[in-house]
């Protein structure tokens, strides 16, 4: 059984490029050894010690062999630290496109069903692996998605992506399955006030409902995603404590959600609030089961995504052209734009299998229909330079 300290040091070592395999870890004991604490691992067959030197616990050293101590020069240390920041980012990130659902649900004017279907097809053709297609919610609550059945039926034969849909209760689940849905998502909240305004029940009542949905989903072998809204802030209650998010996340995980998406519904989070929230959630749900879902109201979404990637999250929700918002979260603006996420991931050398040019075409298509410019900075900047886009 590794101690927490060993685990922490192991993660530091893993973040350093080249540390292909941790061959052995050792904890030298704080306070007993002059050299401090450290772990041993191998970089290309060379045994290396990485540790924290006492008493200046902020300095790092590398000791090759056991007798030779090498103090790292400041510039090398900076390079190691810089690489450690990027080295912890996953090599592949799965992008969940939520434009046809989250992107459109807030639109006042009803978008014709055939436009929604064409949008979904264009998004699939860009290589996006998952396109959240619509919601089976009450049409009185979200009139824009009242055509959920028609949308689902029209994309039955579209290949190349998965099409989860939102289901707030058993009624929605049954309608979704009847229309051909093969994956569903339930949506809870970490804030009581938002739970009440969005789905007209308390958090506990929603968890009970979702438990029923999860049992039905399990019986039908349908994977179920769990959303949590207001993970850092609520439009009514203000700051939301990380422990509340962790509580709901654990419940959703226990009931069988295969992925839990953490939603900053009103886009108020910064890395300063997102990181503690993720730490709390990661104590109860494995990181590979987590996704992040940032609305970009305060322009913080990309920095929050970067911080999440550095913490090991490899699934990111986004919406083409930055469309989106929740009708029951006043002041919330669109999701982070898919184009901006793809551009950042490309710059980080992270694989997505998404063709940015084709996402931009989908963004142009829906923005033309809605009669407004894209919220994607990348799409706006690249529109004048198609030659550049083709290289991405
Ligand atoms: P309610 O009024 O409490 O429900 O709404 P009810 O059981 O009393 O039913 C009222 C009526 O709705 C009845 O019809 C039901 O049959 C019908 P009536 O008898 O009056 O004709 N109904 C349904 N119809 C179709 N499909 C259904 C369904 N259920 C009931 N599934 C309810 C409760 C949950 C239904 C309602 O509050 C609702 O639909 N809310 C959805 C709100 C919503 O979609 N919000 C946006 C999505 S969440 C989001 O955007 C956040 C996210 O992006 C993450 C983030 O950013 O944080 C995911
Ligand atoms: Mg959302």
Short mmCIF file of C-alpha atoms and ligand atoms in Angstrom, two decimals:
data_model
loop_
_atom_site.label_atom_id
_atom_site.label_comp_id
_atom_site.label_asym_id
_atom_site.label_seq_id
_atom_site.Cartn_x
_atom_site.Cartn_y
_atom_site.Cartn_z
CA UNK A 1 0.00 0.00 0.00
CA UNK A 2 1.59 3.29 -1.06
CA UNK A 3 1.45 6.21 1.33
CA UNK A 4 -0.27 9.40 0.21
CA UNK A 5 3.13 11.04 0.11
CA UNK A 6 4.50 8.36 -2.19
CA UNK A 7 1.49 8.68 -4.44
CA UNK A 8 1.95 12.45 -4.59
CA UNK A 9 5.62 12.09 -5.43
CA UNK A 10 4.83 9.43 -7.99
CA UNK A 11 2.46 11.81 -9.75
CA UNK A 12 5.18 14.49 -9.79
CA UNK A 13 7.55 11.99 -11.35
CA UNK A 14 5.00 10.81 -13.89
CA UNK A 15 4.46 14.38 -14.99
CA UNK A 16 8.09 14.62 -16.07
CA UNK A 17 8.43 13.61 -19.73
CA UNK A 18 10.62 10.55 -20.13
CA UNK A 19 9.65 8.96 -16.86
CA UNK A 20 8.25 6.08 -18.81
CA UNK A 21 7.95 3.63 -16.01
CA UNK A 22 8.11 3.98 -12.31
CA UNK A 23 10.25 1.03 -11.46
CA UNK A 24 10.26 1.49 -7.77
CA UNK A 25 9.19 4.09 -5.30
CA UNK A 26 10.79 4.71 -1.99
CA UNK A 27 9.98 7.04 0.77
CA UNK A 28 13.11 8.03 2.60
CA UNK A 29 11.37 9.46 5.61
CA UNK A 30 10.87 13.09 6.41
CA UNK A 31 13.09 14.33 9.19
CA UNK A 32 15.39 11.35 9.29
CA UNK A 33 17.46 11.84 6.16
CA UNK A 34 19.61 14.83 5.34
CA UNK A 35 18.52 14.71 1.73
CA UNK A 36 14.81 14.96 2.43
CA UNK A 37 12.20 12.82 0.73
CA UNK A 38 12.13 11.40 -2.72
CA UNK A 39 11.24 8.59 -5.04
CA UNK A 40 13.27 6.51 -7.40
CA UNK A 41 12.25 5.82 -10.95
CA UNK A 42 13.92 5.25 -14.26
CA UNK A 43 14.38 7.57 -17.21
CA UNK A 44 15.67 5.58 -20.15
CA UNK A 45 17.28 2.97 -17.90
CA UNK A 46 18.99 5.52 -15.64
CA UNK A 47 17.95 5.37 -12.03
CA UNK A 48 16.90 8.82 -10.91
CA UNK A 49 15.89 10.18 -7.58
CA UNK A 50 13.50 13.08 -7.48
CA UNK A 51 12.78 14.62 -4.19
CA UNK A 52 12.38 17.64 -2.05
CA UNK A 53 15.49 18.92 -0.34
CA UNK A 54 15.28 19.80 3.31
CA UNK A 55 15.09 22.31 4.83
CA UNK A 56 14.30 24.37 1.73
CA UNK A 57 11.38 22.21 0.78
CA UNK A 58 10.73 24.15 -2.38
CA UNK A 59 14.00 23.20 -4.08
CA UNK A 60 14.21 20.01 -6.07
CA UNK A 61 17.17 17.83 -6.72
CA UNK A 62 18.00 14.88 -8.84
CA UNK A 63 20.44 12.31 -7.58
CA UNK A 64 21.91 9.94 -10.12
CA UNK A 65 22.86 6.70 -8.51
CA UNK A 66 22.73 6.90 -4.77
CA UNK A 67 25.92 8.77 -4.01
CA UNK A 68 26.02 11.52 -6.58
CA UNK A 69 23.86 14.53 -5.91
CA UNK A 70 23.05 16.89 -8.76
CA UNK A 71 21.45 20.18 -7.89
CA UNK A 72 19.39 21.30 -10.83
CA UNK A 73 20.27 24.78 -12.15
CA UNK A 74 17.39 27.24 -12.02
CA UNK A 75 16.87 27.32 -15.80
CA UNK A 76 16.73 23.51 -16.00
CA UNK A 77 14.39 23.41 -13.04
CA UNK A 78 12.14 25.93 -14.81
CA UNK A 79 12.16 23.73 -17.91
CA UNK A 80 11.27 20.66 -15.84
CA UNK A 81 8.49 22.58 -14.14
CA UNK A 82 7.22 23.89 -17.49
CA UNK A 83 7.23 20.41 -18.99
CA UNK A 84 5.56 19.02 -15.90
CA UNK A 85 2.71 21.50 -16.46
CA UNK A 86 2.18 20.30 -20.03
CA UNK A 87 3.27 16.70 -19.43
CA UNK A 88 0.26 15.96 -17.25
CA UNK A 89 -2.17 16.79 -20.06
CA UNK A 90 -3.82 13.73 -21.64
CA UNK A 91 -2.62 12.84 -25.17
CA UNK A 92 -6.19 12.36 -26.44
CA UNK A 93 -9.20 14.40 -25.40
CA UNK A 94 -12.76 13.37 -26.20
CA UNK A 95 -14.88 16.36 -27.14
CA UNK A 96 -18.60 16.08 -26.43
CA UNK A 97 -20.45 18.43 -28.75
CA UNK A 98 -23.52 19.82 -26.97
CA UNK A 99 -24.51 22.45 -29.57
CA UNK A 100 -27.70 20.83 -30.88
CA UNK A 101 -28.98 20.48 -27.30
CA UNK A 102 -27.42 23.06 -24.94
CA UNK A 103 -26.66 25.36 -27.86
CA UNK A 104 -30.20 25.53 -29.13
CA UNK A 105 -32.34 25.01 -26.01
CA UNK A 106 -32.12 28.68 -25.09
CA UNK A 107 -33.09 30.00 -28.52
CA UNK A 108 -36.40 31.84 -28.44
CA UNK A 109 -37.34 31.33 -32.10
CA UNK A 110 -37.99 27.71 -32.97
CA UNK A 111 -35.25 26.34 -35.19
CA UNK A 112 -36.75 24.08 -37.89
CA UNK A 113 -36.18 20.38 -37.31
CA UNK A 114 -34.43 20.00 -40.66
CA UNK A 115 -31.88 22.67 -39.67
CA UNK A 116 -31.16 20.79 -36.43
CA UNK A 117 -30.70 17.54 -38.35
CA UNK A 118 -28.38 19.16 -40.88
CA UNK A 119 -26.37 20.73 -38.04
CA UNK A 120 -25.96 17.34 -36.36
CA UNK A 121 -24.82 15.75 -39.64
CA UNK A 122 -22.27 18.51 -40.24
CA UNK A 123 -20.90 18.14 -36.70
CA UNK A 124 -20.59 14.37 -37.12
CA UNK A 125 -18.74 14.84 -40.42
CA UNK A 126 -16.12 16.94 -38.59
CA UNK A 127 -15.08 13.87 -36.59
CA UNK A 128 -16.70 14.76 -33.27
CA UNK A 129 -17.20 11.40 -31.52
CA UNK A 130 -20.26 12.39 -29.46
CA UNK A 131 -22.99 14.85 -30.43
CA UNK A 132 -25.65 15.45 -27.80
CA UNK A 133 -28.66 15.57 -30.07
CA UNK A 134 -31.64 16.87 -28.09
CA UNK A 135 -33.63 16.55 -24.83
CA UNK A 136 -36.71 14.54 -23.95
CA UNK A 137 -37.94 17.13 -21.46
CA UNK A 138 -41.31 18.75 -21.08
CA UNK A 139 -42.04 20.85 -24.20
CA UNK A 140 -43.78 23.30 -21.87
CA UNK A 141 -40.46 23.89 -20.14
CA UNK A 142 -38.25 23.87 -23.24
CA UNK A 143 -40.39 24.45 -26.34
CA UNK A 144 -37.34 24.63 -28.62
CA UNK A 145 -36.68 20.90 -28.19
CA UNK A 146 -40.30 19.79 -28.60
CA UNK A 147 -39.26 18.01 -31.81
CA UNK A 148 -36.88 15.61 -29.99
CA UNK A 149 -38.61 12.52 -31.37
CA UNK A 150 -38.38 13.72 -34.98
CA UNK A 151 -34.71 14.68 -34.58
CA UNK A 152 -33.80 11.30 -33.11
CA UNK A 153 -35.69 9.37 -35.73
CA UNK A 154 -34.00 11.32 -38.53
CA UNK A 155 -30.48 10.56 -37.33
CA UNK A 156 -30.97 6.84 -36.71
CA UNK A 157 -28.83 5.94 -39.70
CA UNK A 158 -26.17 8.60 -39.24
CA UNK A 159 -22.91 6.82 -38.51
CA UNK A 160 -19.68 7.98 -36.94
CA UNK A 161 -20.86 9.43 -33.63
CA UNK A 162 -22.88 8.65 -30.54
CA UNK A 163 -26.04 10.68 -29.87
CA UNK A 164 -26.93 10.92 -26.18
CA UNK A 165 -30.06 12.83 -25.16
CA UNK A 166 -31.18 14.47 -21.92
CA UNK A 167 -33.88 12.70 -19.92
CA UNK A 168 -35.18 14.31 -16.69
CA UNK A 169 -37.37 11.38 -15.59
CA UNK A 170 -38.69 7.95 -16.59
CA UNK A 171 -41.21 9.51 -18.95
CA UNK A 172 -38.38 11.18 -20.86
CA UNK A 173 -36.27 8.01 -20.75
CA UNK A 174 -39.04 5.89 -22.22
CA UNK A 175 -39.78 8.42 -24.96
CA UNK A 176 -36.08 8.67 -25.80
CA UNK A 177 -35.63 4.92 -26.09
CA UNK A 178 -38.81 4.62 -28.19
CA UNK A 179 -37.36 7.24 -30.56
CA UNK A 180 -34.14 5.26 -30.92
CA UNK A 181 -31.83 6.82 -28.31
CA UNK A 182 -28.98 4.51 -27.34
CA UNK A 183 -27.52 6.74 -24.63
CA UNK A 184 -29.10 9.13 -22.17
CA UNK A 185 -28.05 11.78 -19.68
CA UNK A 186 -29.66 12.85 -16.41
CA UNK A 187 -29.03 16.30 -14.98
CA UNK A 188 -28.79 17.12 -11.29
CA UNK A 189 -27.55 20.21 -9.54
CA UNK A 190 -25.22 21.02 -6.66
CA UNK A 191 -27.47 23.93 -5.71
CA UNK A 192 -30.98 23.48 -4.28
CA UNK A 193 -32.28 26.69 -5.84
CA UNK A 194 -31.15 25.75 -9.32
CA UNK A 195 -32.50 22.21 -8.96
CA UNK A 196 -35.89 23.70 -8.13
CA UNK A 197 -35.89 26.20 -10.98
CA UNK A 198 -34.53 23.80 -13.61
CA UNK A 199 -36.34 20.55 -12.87
CA UNK A 200 -38.88 21.61 -10.26
CA UNK A 201 -37.67 19.37 -7.44
CA UNK A 202 -35.06 19.19 -4.68
CA UNK A 203 -31.64 17.59 -5.16
CA UNK A 204 -32.71 14.52 -3.15
CA UNK A 205 -35.92 14.12 -5.17
CA UNK A 206 -33.94 14.40 -8.39
CA UNK A 207 -31.49 11.74 -7.23
CA UNK A 208 -34.41 9.43 -6.51
CA UNK A 209 -35.84 10.04 -9.98
CA UNK A 210 -32.47 9.45 -11.56
CA UNK A 211 -32.08 6.27 -9.61
CA UNK A 212 -35.26 5.01 -11.28
CA UNK A 213 -33.92 6.12 -14.67
CA UNK A 214 -30.62 4.40 -14.00
CA UNK A 215 -32.35 1.12 -13.15
CA UNK A 216 -34.34 1.29 -16.39
CA UNK A 217 -31.18 2.19 -18.31
CA UNK A 218 -29.28 -0.70 -16.81
CA UNK A 219 -32.07 -3.09 -17.74
CA UNK A 220 -31.97 -1.83 -21.33
CA UNK A 221 -28.11 -1.77 -21.40
CA UNK A 222 -28.18 1.96 -22.11
CA UNK A 223 -25.21 3.99 -20.87
CA UNK A 224 -26.17 6.94 -18.72
CA UNK A 225 -24.26 10.19 -18.24
CA UNK A 226 -24.82 12.35 -15.19
CA UNK A 227 -24.59 16.13 -15.29
CA UNK A 228 -24.12 18.30 -12.24
CA UNK A 229 -24.99 21.96 -12.67
CA UNK A 230 -23.73 24.92 -10.66
CA UNK A 231 -20.50 23.21 -9.65
CA UNK A 232 -18.83 26.44 -8.59
CA UNK A 233 -21.59 29.01 -8.49
CA UNK A 234 -25.36 29.33 -8.52
CA UNK A 235 -27.34 32.31 -9.86
CA UNK A 236 -29.33 32.42 -6.60
CA UNK A 237 -27.09 30.96 -3.88
CA UNK A 238 -23.72 32.31 -5.03
CA UNK A 239 -20.65 30.20 -4.19
CA UNK A 240 -21.24 26.45 -4.13
CA UNK A 241 -19.00 24.45 -1.74
CA UNK A 242 -16.94 21.67 -3.41
CA UNK A 243 -18.26 19.16 -0.86
CA UNK A 244 -21.80 19.60 -2.23
CA UNK A 245 -20.60 18.84 -5.75
CA UNK A 246 -18.68 15.80 -4.51
CA UNK A 247 -21.81 14.56 -2.70
CA UNK A 248 -23.95 14.66 -5.86
CA UNK A 249 -21.11 13.25 -7.99
CA UNK A 250 -20.72 10.27 -5.68
CA UNK A 251 -24.45 9.57 -5.75
CA UNK A 252 -24.57 9.69 -9.56
CA UNK A 253 -21.51 7.47 -9.77
CA UNK A 254 -22.97 4.96 -7.32
CA UNK A 255 -26.19 4.73 -9.31
CA UNK A 256 -24.20 3.73 -12.38
CA UNK A 257 -23.48 6.88 -14.37
CA UNK A 258 -20.59 5.97 -16.65
CA UNK A 259 -19.52 9.60 -17.00
CA UNK A 260 -20.14 12.63 -14.82
CA UNK A 261 -20.02 16.04 -16.41
CA UNK A 262 -19.29 18.95 -14.10
CA UNK A 263 -21.14 22.02 -15.28
CA UNK A 264 -20.26 25.61 -14.54
CA UNK A 265 -23.74 26.60 -15.67
CA UNK A 266 -23.30 30.34 -15.28
CA UNK A 267 -19.62 30.46 -16.20
CA UNK A 268 -18.42 32.16 -13.02
CA UNK A 269 -15.60 29.74 -12.22
CA UNK A 270 -11.90 30.47 -12.49
CA UNK A 271 -9.08 27.95 -12.02
CA UNK A 272 -9.03 29.26 -8.44
CA UNK A 273 -12.48 27.77 -7.76
CA UNK A 274 -12.50 24.98 -10.34
CA UNK A 275 -9.36 23.22 -9.04
CA UNK A 276 -10.62 22.79 -5.42
CA UNK A 277 -13.96 21.58 -6.79
CA UNK A 278 -12.19 18.99 -8.99
CA UNK A 279 -10.01 17.89 -6.07
CA UNK A 280 -13.12 17.22 -3.99
CA UNK A 281 -14.88 15.33 -6.77
CA UNK A 282 -11.79 13.29 -7.63
CA UNK A 283 -11.75 11.97 -4.08
CA UNK A 284 -15.00 10.14 -4.79
CA UNK A 285 -15.11 9.55 -8.58
CA UNK A 286 -12.20 8.29 -10.71
CA UNK A 287 -10.81 10.98 -12.99
CA UNK A 288 -11.42 8.91 -16.12
CA UNK A 289 -15.15 9.05 -15.39
CA UNK A 290 -15.23 12.85 -15.26
CA UNK A 291 -15.94 15.49 -17.89
CA UNK A 292 -16.01 19.28 -17.66
CA UNK A 293 -18.70 21.56 -19.05
CA UNK A 294 -17.89 25.25 -18.96
CA UNK A 295 -20.12 28.09 -20.01
CA UNK A 296 -18.02 31.06 -20.98
CA UNK A 297 -19.95 33.94 -19.41
CA UNK A 298 -16.86 35.48 -17.82
CA UNK A 299 -14.38 34.38 -20.48
CA UNK A 300 -12.81 31.81 -18.14
CA UNK A 301 -13.73 28.60 -19.93
CA UNK A 302 -10.44 27.88 -21.72
CA UNK A 303 -8.35 28.53 -18.62
CA UNK A 304 -10.67 26.28 -16.64
CA UNK A 305 -10.36 23.58 -19.27
CA UNK A 306 -6.57 23.84 -19.24
CA UNK A 307 -6.52 23.48 -15.44
CA UNK A 308 -8.87 20.48 -15.71
CA UNK A 309 -6.65 18.83 -18.34
CA UNK A 310 -3.64 19.34 -16.09
CA UNK A 311 -5.54 17.49 -13.40
CA UNK A 312 -6.05 14.57 -15.77
CA UNK A 313 -9.55 15.20 -17.14
CA UNK A 314 -9.77 13.94 -20.73
CA UNK A 315 -13.39 14.66 -21.66
CA UNK A 316 -14.53 18.19 -22.48
CA UNK A 317 -18.02 19.42 -23.43
CA UNK A 318 -18.30 22.31 -25.87
CA UNK A 319 -20.74 23.86 -28.28
CA UNK A 320 -20.21 24.85 -31.89
CA UNK A 321 -19.92 28.63 -32.32
CA UNK A 322 -20.18 29.00 -28.52
CA UNK A 323 -23.97 28.68 -28.64
CA UNK A 324 -25.83 27.80 -25.51
CA UNK A 325 -27.26 28.63 -22.16
CA UNK A 326 -29.85 27.33 -19.84
CA UNK A 327 -33.30 28.96 -19.93
CA UNK A 328 -33.45 28.49 -16.15
CA UNK A 329 -30.08 30.10 -15.36
CA UNK A 330 -30.46 33.84 -15.77
CA UNK A 331 -27.41 35.61 -17.15
CA UNK A 332 -25.70 32.41 -18.33
CA UNK A 333 -24.16 32.71 -21.76
CA UNK A 334 -23.04 30.09 -24.23
CA UNK A 335 -20.79 27.11 -23.73
CA UNK A 336 -17.14 27.34 -24.60
CA UNK A 337 -16.91 27.21 -28.40
CA UNK A 338 -15.89 23.85 -29.87
CA UNK A 339 -13.67 25.65 -32.39
CA UNK A 340 -11.73 27.35 -29.55
CA UNK A 341 -11.29 24.07 -27.67
CA UNK A 342 -10.08 22.24 -30.79
CA UNK A 343 -7.64 25.08 -31.53
CA UNK A 344 -6.21 25.04 -28.00
CA UNK A 345 -5.88 21.26 -27.95
CA UNK A 346 -4.17 21.33 -31.33
CA UNK A 347 -1.70 23.87 -29.94
CA UNK A 348 -1.04 21.61 -26.97
CA UNK A 349 -0.35 18.66 -29.27
CA UNK A 350 -3.42 16.81 -27.97
CA UNK A 351 -5.22 14.48 -30.36
CA UNK A 352 -8.98 15.02 -30.88
CA UNK A 353 -9.59 13.60 -34.39
CA UNK A 354 -11.72 16.69 -35.05
CA UNK A 355 -11.36 18.70 -38.25
CA UNK A 356 -11.48 22.35 -37.21
CA UNK A 357 -12.39 23.58 -40.71
CA UNK A 358 -15.44 21.33 -40.77
CA UNK A 359 -16.58 22.43 -37.29
CA UNK A 360 -16.29 26.01 -38.55
CA UNK A 361 -18.53 25.16 -41.51
CA UNK A 362 -21.12 23.77 -39.08
CA UNK A 363 -20.75 26.96 -37.01
CA UNK A 364 -21.23 29.15 -40.11
CA UNK A 365 -24.30 27.13 -41.03
CA UNK A 366 -26.09 27.52 -37.69
CA UNK A 367 -25.02 31.16 -37.19
CA UNK A 368 -26.34 32.03 -40.65
CA UNK A 369 -29.60 30.42 -39.69
CA UNK A 370 -29.78 32.22 -36.33
CA UNK A 371 -28.72 35.49 -37.96
CA UNK A 372 -25.90 36.26 -35.59
CA UNK A 373 -22.10 36.05 -35.54
CA UNK A 374 -20.20 33.17 -34.00
CA UNK A 375 -19.03 33.46 -30.39
CA UNK A 376 -15.93 31.50 -31.30
CA UNK A 377 -12.82 33.69 -31.29
CA UNK A 378 -10.96 31.04 -33.27
CA UNK A 379 -13.65 30.88 -35.96
CA UNK A 380 -13.75 34.68 -36.16
CA UNK A 381 -9.98 34.95 -36.42
CA UNK A 382 -9.54 32.13 -38.92
CA UNK A 383 -12.41 33.06 -41.19
CA UNK A 384 -10.15 35.50 -42.99
CA UNK A 385 -7.39 32.94 -43.41
CA UNK A 386 -8.67 29.63 -44.75
CA UNK A 387 -5.20 28.60 -45.92
CA UNK A 388 -4.13 28.57 -42.29
CA UNK A 389 -7.13 26.48 -41.19
CA UNK A 390 -6.37 23.76 -43.70
CA UNK A 391 -3.02 23.20 -42.01
CA UNK A 392 -4.63 22.43 -38.64
P1 LIG B 1 -42.99 19.34 -13.70
O1 LIG B 1 -43.91 20.40 -14.20
O2 LIG B 1 -42.63 19.35 -12.27
O3 LIG B 1 -43.44 17.87 -14.14
O4 LIG B 1 -41.66 19.41 -14.57
P2 LIG B 1 -44.76 17.08 -14.04
O5 LIG B 1 -44.37 15.66 -13.77
O6 LIG B 1 -45.72 17.73 -13.07
O7 LIG B 1 -45.34 17.18 -15.51
C1 LIG B 1 -45.82 18.39 -16.06
C2 LIG B 1 -46.13 18.17 -17.51
O8 LIG B 1 -44.93 17.84 -18.23
C3 LIG B 1 -47.07 16.99 -17.73
O9 LIG B 1 -47.80 17.28 -18.90
C4 LIG B 1 -46.15 15.86 -18.03
O10 LIG B 1 -46.72 14.84 -18.76
C5 LIG B 1 -45.07 16.55 -18.82
P3 LIG B 1 -49.32 17.82 -18.83
O11 LIG B 1 -50.07 16.78 -18.06
O12 LIG B 1 -49.26 19.12 -18.07
O13 LIG B 1 -49.71 17.97 -20.25
N1 LIG B 1 -43.77 15.89 -18.75
C6 LIG B 1 -43.04 15.58 -19.82
N2 LIG B 1 -43.25 15.77 -21.13
C7 LIG B 1 -42.30 15.33 -21.98
N3 LIG B 1 -41.15 14.75 -21.57
C8 LIG B 1 -40.90 14.57 -20.27
C9 LIG B 1 -41.88 14.99 -19.34
N4 LIG B 1 -41.94 14.95 -18.00
C10 LIG B 1 -43.11 15.51 -17.64
N5 LIG B 1 -39.76 14.00 -19.88
C11 LIG B 1 -39.71 18.43 -15.57
C12 LIG B 1 -40.56 18.54 -14.33
C13 LIG B 1 -38.44 17.76 -15.16
C14 LIG B 1 -40.44 17.59 -16.58
C15 LIG B 1 -39.46 19.85 -16.14
O14 LIG B 1 -38.99 20.66 -15.12
C16 LIG B 1 -38.48 19.86 -17.26
O15 LIG B 1 -38.76 19.34 -18.34
N6 LIG B 1 -37.31 20.50 -17.06
C17 LIG B 1 -36.24 20.51 -18.05
C18 LIG B 1 -35.49 21.79 -17.97
C19 LIG B 1 -34.35 21.75 -18.94
O16 LIG B 1 -34.37 21.04 -19.94
N7 LIG B 1 -33.32 22.55 -18.65
C20 LIG B 1 -32.17 22.64 -19.49
C21 LIG B 1 -31.30 21.42 -19.47
S1 LIG B 1 -30.20 21.35 -18.09
C22 LIG B 1 -28.86 22.33 -18.54
O17 LIG B 1 -28.92 23.01 -19.52
C23 LIG B 1 -27.62 22.27 -17.71
C24 LIG B 1 -26.50 21.44 -18.40
O18 LIG B 1 -26.19 21.96 -19.66
C25 LIG B 1 -25.24 21.46 -17.52
C26 LIG B 1 -24.83 22.86 -17.07
O19 LIG B 1 -24.58 23.72 -17.95
O20 LIG B 1 -24.77 23.05 -15.88
C27 LIG B 1 -26.93 19.98 -18.58
MG1 LIG B 2 -24.90 23.64 -20.07
#
